[in-house]
Short mmCIF file of C-alpha atoms in Angstrom, two decimals:
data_model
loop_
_atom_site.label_atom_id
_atom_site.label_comp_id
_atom_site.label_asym_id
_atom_site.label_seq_id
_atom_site.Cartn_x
_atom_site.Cartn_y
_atom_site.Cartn_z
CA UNK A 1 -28.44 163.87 311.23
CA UNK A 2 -27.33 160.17 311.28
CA UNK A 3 -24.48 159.17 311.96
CA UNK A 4 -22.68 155.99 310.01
CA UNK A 5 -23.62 153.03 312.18
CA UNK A 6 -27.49 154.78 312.56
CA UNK A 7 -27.27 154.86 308.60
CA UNK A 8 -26.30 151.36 308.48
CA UNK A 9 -28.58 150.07 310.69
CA UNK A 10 -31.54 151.93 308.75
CA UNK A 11 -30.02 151.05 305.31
CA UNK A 12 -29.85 147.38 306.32
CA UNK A 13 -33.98 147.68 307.93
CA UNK A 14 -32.38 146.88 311.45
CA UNK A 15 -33.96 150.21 312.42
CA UNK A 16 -38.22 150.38 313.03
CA UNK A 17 -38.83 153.02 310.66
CA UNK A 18 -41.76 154.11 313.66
CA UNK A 19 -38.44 155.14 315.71
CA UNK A 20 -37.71 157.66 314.24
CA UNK A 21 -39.32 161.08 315.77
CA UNK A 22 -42.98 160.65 315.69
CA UNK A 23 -45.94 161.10 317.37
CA UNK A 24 -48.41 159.24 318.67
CA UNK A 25 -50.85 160.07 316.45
CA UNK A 26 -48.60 159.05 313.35
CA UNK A 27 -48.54 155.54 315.21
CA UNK A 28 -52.11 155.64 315.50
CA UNK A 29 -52.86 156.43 311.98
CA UNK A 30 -50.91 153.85 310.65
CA UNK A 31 -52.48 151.28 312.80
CA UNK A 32 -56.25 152.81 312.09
CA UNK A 33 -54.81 152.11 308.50
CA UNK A 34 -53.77 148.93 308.46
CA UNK A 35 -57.22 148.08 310.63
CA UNK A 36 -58.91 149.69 307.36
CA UNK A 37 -57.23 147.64 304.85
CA UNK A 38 -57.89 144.51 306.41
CA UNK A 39 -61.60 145.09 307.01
CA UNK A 40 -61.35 146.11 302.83
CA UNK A 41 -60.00 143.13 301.97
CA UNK A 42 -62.58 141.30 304.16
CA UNK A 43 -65.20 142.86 302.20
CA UNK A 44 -63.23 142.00 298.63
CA UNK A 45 -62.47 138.65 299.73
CA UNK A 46 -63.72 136.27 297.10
CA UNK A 47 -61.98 132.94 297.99
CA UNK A 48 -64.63 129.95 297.49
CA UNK A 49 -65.21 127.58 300.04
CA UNK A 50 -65.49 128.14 303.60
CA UNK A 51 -65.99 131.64 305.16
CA UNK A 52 -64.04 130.77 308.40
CA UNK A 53 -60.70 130.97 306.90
CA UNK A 54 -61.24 134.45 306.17
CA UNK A 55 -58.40 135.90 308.12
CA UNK A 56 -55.94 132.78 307.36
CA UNK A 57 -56.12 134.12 304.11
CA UNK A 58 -55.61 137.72 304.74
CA UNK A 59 -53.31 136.96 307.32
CA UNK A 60 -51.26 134.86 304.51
CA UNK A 61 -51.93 137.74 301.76
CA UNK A 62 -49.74 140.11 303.92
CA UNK A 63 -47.34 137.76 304.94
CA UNK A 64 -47.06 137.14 301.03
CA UNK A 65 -47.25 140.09 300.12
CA UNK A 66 -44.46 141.60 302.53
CA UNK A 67 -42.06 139.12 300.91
CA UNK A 68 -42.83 140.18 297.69
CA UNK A 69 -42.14 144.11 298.04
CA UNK A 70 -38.74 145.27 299.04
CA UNK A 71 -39.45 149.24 298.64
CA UNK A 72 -42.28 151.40 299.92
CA UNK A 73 -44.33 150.56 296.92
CA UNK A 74 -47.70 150.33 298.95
CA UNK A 75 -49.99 150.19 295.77
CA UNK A 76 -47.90 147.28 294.73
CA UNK A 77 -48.37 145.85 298.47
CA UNK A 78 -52.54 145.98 298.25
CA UNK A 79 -52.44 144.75 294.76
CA UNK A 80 -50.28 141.76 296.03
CA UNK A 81 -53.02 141.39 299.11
CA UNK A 82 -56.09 142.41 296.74
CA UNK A 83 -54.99 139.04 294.34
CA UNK A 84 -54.81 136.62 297.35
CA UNK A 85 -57.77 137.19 298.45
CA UNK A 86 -58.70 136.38 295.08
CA UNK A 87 -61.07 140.27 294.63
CA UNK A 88 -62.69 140.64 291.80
CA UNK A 89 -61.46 143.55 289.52
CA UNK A 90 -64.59 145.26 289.10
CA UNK A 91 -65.76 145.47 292.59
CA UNK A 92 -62.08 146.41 294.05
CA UNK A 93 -61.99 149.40 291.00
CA UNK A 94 -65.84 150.41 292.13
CA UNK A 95 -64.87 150.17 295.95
CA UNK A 96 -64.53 153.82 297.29
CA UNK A 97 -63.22 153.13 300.38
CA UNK A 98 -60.16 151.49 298.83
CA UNK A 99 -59.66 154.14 296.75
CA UNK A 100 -58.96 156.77 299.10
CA UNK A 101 -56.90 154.66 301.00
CA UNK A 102 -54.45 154.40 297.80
CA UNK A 103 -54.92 157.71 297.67
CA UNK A 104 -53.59 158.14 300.86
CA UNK A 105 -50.96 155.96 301.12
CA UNK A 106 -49.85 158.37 297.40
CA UNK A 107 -49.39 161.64 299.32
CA UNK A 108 -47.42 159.78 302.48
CA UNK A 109 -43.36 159.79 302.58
CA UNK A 110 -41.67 157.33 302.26
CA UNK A 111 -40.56 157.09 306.02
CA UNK A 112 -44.52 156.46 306.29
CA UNK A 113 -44.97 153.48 304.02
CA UNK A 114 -41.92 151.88 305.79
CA UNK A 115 -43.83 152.30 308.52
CA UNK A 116 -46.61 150.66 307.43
CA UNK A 117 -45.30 147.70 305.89
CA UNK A 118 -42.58 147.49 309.51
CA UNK A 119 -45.91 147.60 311.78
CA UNK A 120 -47.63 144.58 309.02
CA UNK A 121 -44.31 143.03 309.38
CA UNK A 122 -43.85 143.04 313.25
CA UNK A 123 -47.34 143.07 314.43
CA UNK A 124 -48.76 140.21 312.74
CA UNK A 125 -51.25 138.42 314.95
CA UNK A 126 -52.15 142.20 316.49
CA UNK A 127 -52.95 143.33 313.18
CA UNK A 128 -55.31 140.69 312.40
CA UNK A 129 -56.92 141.05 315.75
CA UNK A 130 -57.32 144.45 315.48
CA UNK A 131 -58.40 144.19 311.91
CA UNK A 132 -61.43 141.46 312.85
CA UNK A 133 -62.35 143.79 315.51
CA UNK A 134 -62.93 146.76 313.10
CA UNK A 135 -64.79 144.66 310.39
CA UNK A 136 -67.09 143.56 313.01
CA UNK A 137 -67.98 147.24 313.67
CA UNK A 138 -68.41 147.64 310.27
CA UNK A 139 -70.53 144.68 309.61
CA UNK A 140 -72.43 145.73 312.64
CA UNK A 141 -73.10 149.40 311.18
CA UNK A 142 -71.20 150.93 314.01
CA UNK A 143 -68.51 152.69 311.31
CA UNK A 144 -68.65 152.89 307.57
CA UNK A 145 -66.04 150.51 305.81
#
């Protein structure tokens, strides 16, 4: 039960949605998530020109795209990221992996996708960082994307 001022601090997002009572391996799962978007979007990344700026770009799409969605709406989120990256349709639709992350992030609570987009939000650089890390293990054939 909250009381007032821990409902206006929540209502008003001064309160990290990951506070609230969870485990370790909810933490973990969000971050393994986040890790897994970014790698998608590294594969869907369709930006002409040079290569390097890579994560600038998907760095920029969440920053973007955080600014741009005010609720938990996390399919509107990856759409958001999936355009400034500049994907093409028809390989994002055909791309599995991104599927059943959507289809993940559908069966989550709410308190979840908060979550998600807090950690995006106040984990920037770490998020890219670990992000480059997995895609390298995926490019490398250590994990599947």
């Amino acid at each position: 039960m909250l009381d007032a001022e821990a409902f206006r601090r929540k209502l008003a997002g001064l309160e990290d949605p990951l506070s609230r009572d969870t485990g370790a391996s909810e933490k973990a799962e969000i971050r393994d998530c986040i890790s897994r978007l970014c790698s998608i979007l590294a594969s869907l990344y369709n930006v002409p020109g040079d290569r390097k700026a890579l994560w600038e770009h998907i760095a920029k799409a969440f920053e973007t795209s955080l600014a741009k969605v005010s609720d938990d709406d996390l399919d509107r989120f990856v759409s958001l990221c999936l355009e400034s990256v500049q994907a093409e349709p028809a390989l994002a639709s055909a791309c599995e992996p991104l599927g059943q992350t959507l289809q993940l992030f559908a069966v989550r609570p709410p308190e979840w996708r908060f979550g998600f987009l807090q950690h995006i939000a106040s984990h920037s650089y770490a998020v890219i960082v670990h992000g480059r890390a997995r895609w390298e293990r995926v490019k490398s054939q250590e994990i599947e994307l």
